CSV table of C-alpha atoms in Angstrom, one decimal:
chain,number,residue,atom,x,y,z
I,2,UNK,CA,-44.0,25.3,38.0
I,3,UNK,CA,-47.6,25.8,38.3
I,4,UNK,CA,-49.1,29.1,36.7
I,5,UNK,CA,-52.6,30.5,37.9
I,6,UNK,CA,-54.5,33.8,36.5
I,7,UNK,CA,-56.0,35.9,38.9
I,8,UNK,CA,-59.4,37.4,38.6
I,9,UNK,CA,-57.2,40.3,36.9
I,10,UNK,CA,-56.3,39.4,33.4
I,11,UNK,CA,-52.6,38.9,32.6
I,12,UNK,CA,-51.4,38.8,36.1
I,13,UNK,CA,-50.3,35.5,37.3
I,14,UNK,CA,-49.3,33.6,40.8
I,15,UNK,CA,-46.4,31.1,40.0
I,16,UNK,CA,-45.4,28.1,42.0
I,17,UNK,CA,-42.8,26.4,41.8
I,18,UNK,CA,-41.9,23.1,42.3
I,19,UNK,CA,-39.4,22.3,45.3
I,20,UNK,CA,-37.6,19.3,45.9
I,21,UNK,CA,-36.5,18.9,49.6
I,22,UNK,CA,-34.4,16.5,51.8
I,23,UNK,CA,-32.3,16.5,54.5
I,24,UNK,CA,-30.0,18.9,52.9
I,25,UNK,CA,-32.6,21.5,52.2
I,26,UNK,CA,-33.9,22.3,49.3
I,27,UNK,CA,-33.6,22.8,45.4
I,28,UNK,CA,-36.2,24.6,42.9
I,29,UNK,CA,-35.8,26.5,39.3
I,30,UNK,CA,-37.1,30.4,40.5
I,31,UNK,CA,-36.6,30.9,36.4
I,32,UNK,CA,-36.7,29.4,33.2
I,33,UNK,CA,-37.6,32.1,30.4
I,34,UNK,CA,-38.7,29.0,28.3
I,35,UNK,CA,-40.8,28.0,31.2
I,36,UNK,CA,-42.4,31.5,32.3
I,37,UNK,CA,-43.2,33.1,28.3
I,38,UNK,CA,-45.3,29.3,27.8
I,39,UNK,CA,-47.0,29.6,31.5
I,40,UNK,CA,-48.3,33.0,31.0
I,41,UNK,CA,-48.7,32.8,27.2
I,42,UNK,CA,-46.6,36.0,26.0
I,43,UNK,CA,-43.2,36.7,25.5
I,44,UNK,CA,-41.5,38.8,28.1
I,45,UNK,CA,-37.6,39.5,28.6
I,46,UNK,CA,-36.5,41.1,31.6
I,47,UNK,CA,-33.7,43.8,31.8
I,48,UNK,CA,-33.4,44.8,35.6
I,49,UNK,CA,-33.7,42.9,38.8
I,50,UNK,CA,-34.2,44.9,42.1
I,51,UNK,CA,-33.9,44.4,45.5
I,52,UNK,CA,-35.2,45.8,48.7
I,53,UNK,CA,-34.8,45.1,52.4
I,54,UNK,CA,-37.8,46.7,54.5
I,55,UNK,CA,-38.8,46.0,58.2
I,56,UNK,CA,-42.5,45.1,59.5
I,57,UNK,CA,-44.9,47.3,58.9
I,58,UNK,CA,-43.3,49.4,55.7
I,59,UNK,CA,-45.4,49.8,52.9
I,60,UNK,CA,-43.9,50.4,49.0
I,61,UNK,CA,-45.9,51.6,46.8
I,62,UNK,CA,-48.3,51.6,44.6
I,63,UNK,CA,-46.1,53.0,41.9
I,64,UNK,CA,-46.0,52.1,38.4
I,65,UNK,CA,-44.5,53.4,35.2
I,66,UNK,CA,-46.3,55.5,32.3
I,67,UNK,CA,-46.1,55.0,28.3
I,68,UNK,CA,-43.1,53.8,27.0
I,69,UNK,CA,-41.4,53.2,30.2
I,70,UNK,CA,-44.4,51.2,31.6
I,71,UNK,CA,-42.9,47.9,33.9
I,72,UNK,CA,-43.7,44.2,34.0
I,73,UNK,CA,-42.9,42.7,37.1
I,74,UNK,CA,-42.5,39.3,38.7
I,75,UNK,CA,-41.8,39.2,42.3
I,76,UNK,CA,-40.7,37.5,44.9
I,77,UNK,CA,-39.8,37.5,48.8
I,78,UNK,CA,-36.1,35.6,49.5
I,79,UNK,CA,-36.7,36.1,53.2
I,80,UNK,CA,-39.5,36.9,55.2
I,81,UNK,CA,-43.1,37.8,54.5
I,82,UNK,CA,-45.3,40.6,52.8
I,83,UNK,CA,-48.5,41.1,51.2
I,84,UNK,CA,-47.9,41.9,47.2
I,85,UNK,CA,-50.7,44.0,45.9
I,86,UNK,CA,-51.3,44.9,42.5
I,87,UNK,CA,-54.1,47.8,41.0
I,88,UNK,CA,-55.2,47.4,37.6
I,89,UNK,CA,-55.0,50.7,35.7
I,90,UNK,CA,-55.5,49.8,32.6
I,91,UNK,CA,-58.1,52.1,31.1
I,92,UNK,CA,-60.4,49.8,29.0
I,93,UNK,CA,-60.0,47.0,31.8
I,94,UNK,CA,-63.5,45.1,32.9
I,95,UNK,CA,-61.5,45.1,36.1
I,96,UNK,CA,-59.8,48.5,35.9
I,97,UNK,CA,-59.4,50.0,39.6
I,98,UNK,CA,-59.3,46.5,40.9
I,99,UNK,CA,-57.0,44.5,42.8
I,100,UNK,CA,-55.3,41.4,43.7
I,101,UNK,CA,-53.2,40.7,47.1
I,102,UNK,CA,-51.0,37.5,47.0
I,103,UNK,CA,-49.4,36.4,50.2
I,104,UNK,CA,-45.4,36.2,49.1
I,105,UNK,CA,-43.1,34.6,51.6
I,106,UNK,CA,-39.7,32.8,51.5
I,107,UNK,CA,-41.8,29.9,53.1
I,108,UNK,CA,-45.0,29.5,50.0
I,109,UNK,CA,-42.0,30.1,47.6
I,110,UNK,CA,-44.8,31.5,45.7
I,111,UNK,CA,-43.9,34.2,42.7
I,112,UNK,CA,-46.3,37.1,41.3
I,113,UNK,CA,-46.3,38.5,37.8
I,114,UNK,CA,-48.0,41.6,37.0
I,115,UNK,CA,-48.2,43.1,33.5
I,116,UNK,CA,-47.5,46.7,32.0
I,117,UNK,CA,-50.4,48.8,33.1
I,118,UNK,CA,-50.6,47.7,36.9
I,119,UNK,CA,-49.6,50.0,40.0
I,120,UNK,CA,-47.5,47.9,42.2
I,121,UNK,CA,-46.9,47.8,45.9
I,122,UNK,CA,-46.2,45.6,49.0
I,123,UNK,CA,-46.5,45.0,52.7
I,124,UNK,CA,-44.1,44.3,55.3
I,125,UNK,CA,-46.1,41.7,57.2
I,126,UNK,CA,-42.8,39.6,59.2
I,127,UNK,CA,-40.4,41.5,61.5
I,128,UNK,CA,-38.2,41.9,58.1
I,129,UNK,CA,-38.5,40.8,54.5
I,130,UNK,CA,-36.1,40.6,51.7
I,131,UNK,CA,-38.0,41.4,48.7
I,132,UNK,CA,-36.6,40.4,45.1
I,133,UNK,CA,-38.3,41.4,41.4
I,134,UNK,CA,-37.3,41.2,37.8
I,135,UNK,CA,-38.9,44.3,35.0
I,136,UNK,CA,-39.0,44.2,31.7
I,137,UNK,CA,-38.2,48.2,31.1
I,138,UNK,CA,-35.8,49.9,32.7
I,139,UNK,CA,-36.6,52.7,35.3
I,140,UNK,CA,-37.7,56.1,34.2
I,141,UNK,CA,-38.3,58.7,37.1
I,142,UNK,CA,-40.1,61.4,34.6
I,143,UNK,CA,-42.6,58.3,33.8
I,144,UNK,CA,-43.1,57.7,37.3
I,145,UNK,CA,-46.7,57.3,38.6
I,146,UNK,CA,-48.1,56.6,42.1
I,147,UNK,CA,-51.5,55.5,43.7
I,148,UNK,CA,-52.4,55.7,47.3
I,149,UNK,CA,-51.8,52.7,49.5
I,150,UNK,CA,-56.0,53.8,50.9
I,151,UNK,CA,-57.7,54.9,48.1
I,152,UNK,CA,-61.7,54.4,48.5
I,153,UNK,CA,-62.4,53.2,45.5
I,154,UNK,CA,-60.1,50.8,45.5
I,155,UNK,CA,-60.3,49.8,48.9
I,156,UNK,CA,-57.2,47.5,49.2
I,157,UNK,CA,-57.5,45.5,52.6
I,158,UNK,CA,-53.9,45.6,54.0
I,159,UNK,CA,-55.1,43.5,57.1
I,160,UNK,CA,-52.9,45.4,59.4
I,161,UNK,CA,-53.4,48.6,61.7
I,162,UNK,CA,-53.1,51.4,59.1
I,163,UNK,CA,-51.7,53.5,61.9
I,164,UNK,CA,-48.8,51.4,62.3
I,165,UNK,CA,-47.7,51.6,58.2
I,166,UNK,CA,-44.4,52.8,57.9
I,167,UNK,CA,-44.4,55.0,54.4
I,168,UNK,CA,-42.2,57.2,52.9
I,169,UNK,CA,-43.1,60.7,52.7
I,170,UNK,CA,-43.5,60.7,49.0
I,171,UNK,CA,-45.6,57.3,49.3
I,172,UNK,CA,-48.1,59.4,51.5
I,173,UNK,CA,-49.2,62.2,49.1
I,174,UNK,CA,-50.0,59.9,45.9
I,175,UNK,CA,-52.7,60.8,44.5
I,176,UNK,CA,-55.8,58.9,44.6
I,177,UNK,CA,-57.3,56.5,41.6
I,178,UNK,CA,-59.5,59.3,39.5
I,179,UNK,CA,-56.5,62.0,40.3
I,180,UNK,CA,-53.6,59.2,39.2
I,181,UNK,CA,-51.7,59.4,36.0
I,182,UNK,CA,-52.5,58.1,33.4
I,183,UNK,CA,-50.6,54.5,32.6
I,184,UNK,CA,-50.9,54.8,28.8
């Protein structure tokens, strides 16, 4: 598995290495041993998730505050999304940032993002089947949210924004200076 740091410190794209033949094919999604050397930090996972959305629904940005703040790696088992992640980590050369990764069950490809990131994806295949491991477990009074068009973060979603299907409490997150605060 091949680990690359984005222009955001501490998150990571992951590749993995497939071995195909006739029968299909075979790869290792995790090795703890594996993942704590590639990204240099030791990290232990408690929940896994799983979603099933259809083209065009966006998730997110939502992270967790304090205590209950999430690491994530993610994943798409089937179809194809757009994986977007905001750095809001306050003293951050790259706070209000981001970094879009193209996740399908085609590139294989796996994202990490760290404690202190808002989190959210894009539907860009007729459905996707999306798949993510965090290292804290959910807490919905630490709950934070960032709005999938903030200005100054300016995410490009490369899809008609009039199209997005969002949930209504994903369309009243407040923007980057009016979001919670992470830590």
């Amino acid at each position: 598995m091949t680990f690359t740091e984005t222009k955001l410190k501490g998150c990571f794209i992951l590749e993995p290495k497939i071995i195909k033949d006739e029968r299909g094919y075979f790869m290792e999604g995790f090795n703890e041993k594996t993942f704590q050397k590639g990204i240099g930090q030791k990290i232990t996972f408690v929940q896994d998730n799983q979603s099933f959305s259809t083209k065009g629904v966006l998730r997110g940005l939502h992270y967790q505050c304090g205590e209950h703040a999430q690491a994530k790696l993610v994943r798409v088992l089937q179809g194809e999304v757009l994986d977007v992640a905001v750095d809001l980590r306050p003293n951050s050369e790259t706070y209000g940032q981001y970094e879009a990764v193209l996740l399908s069950s085609e590139n294989q490809k796996q994202f990490f993002i760290p404690r202190g990131f808002a989190h959210g994806f894009l539907v860009l295949s007729e459905t996707a089947t999306f798949f993510y491991k965090c290292d804290n477990f959910y807490n919905k009074e630490s709950e934070g949210g960032l709005i999938y068009n903030d200005e100054t973060v300016n995410i490009t979603w490369n899809f008609p924004l009039q199209d997005l299907i969002i949930s209504e409490k994903d369309q009243v997150l407040p923007n980057l200076e009016n979001a919670k605060k992470v830590w």
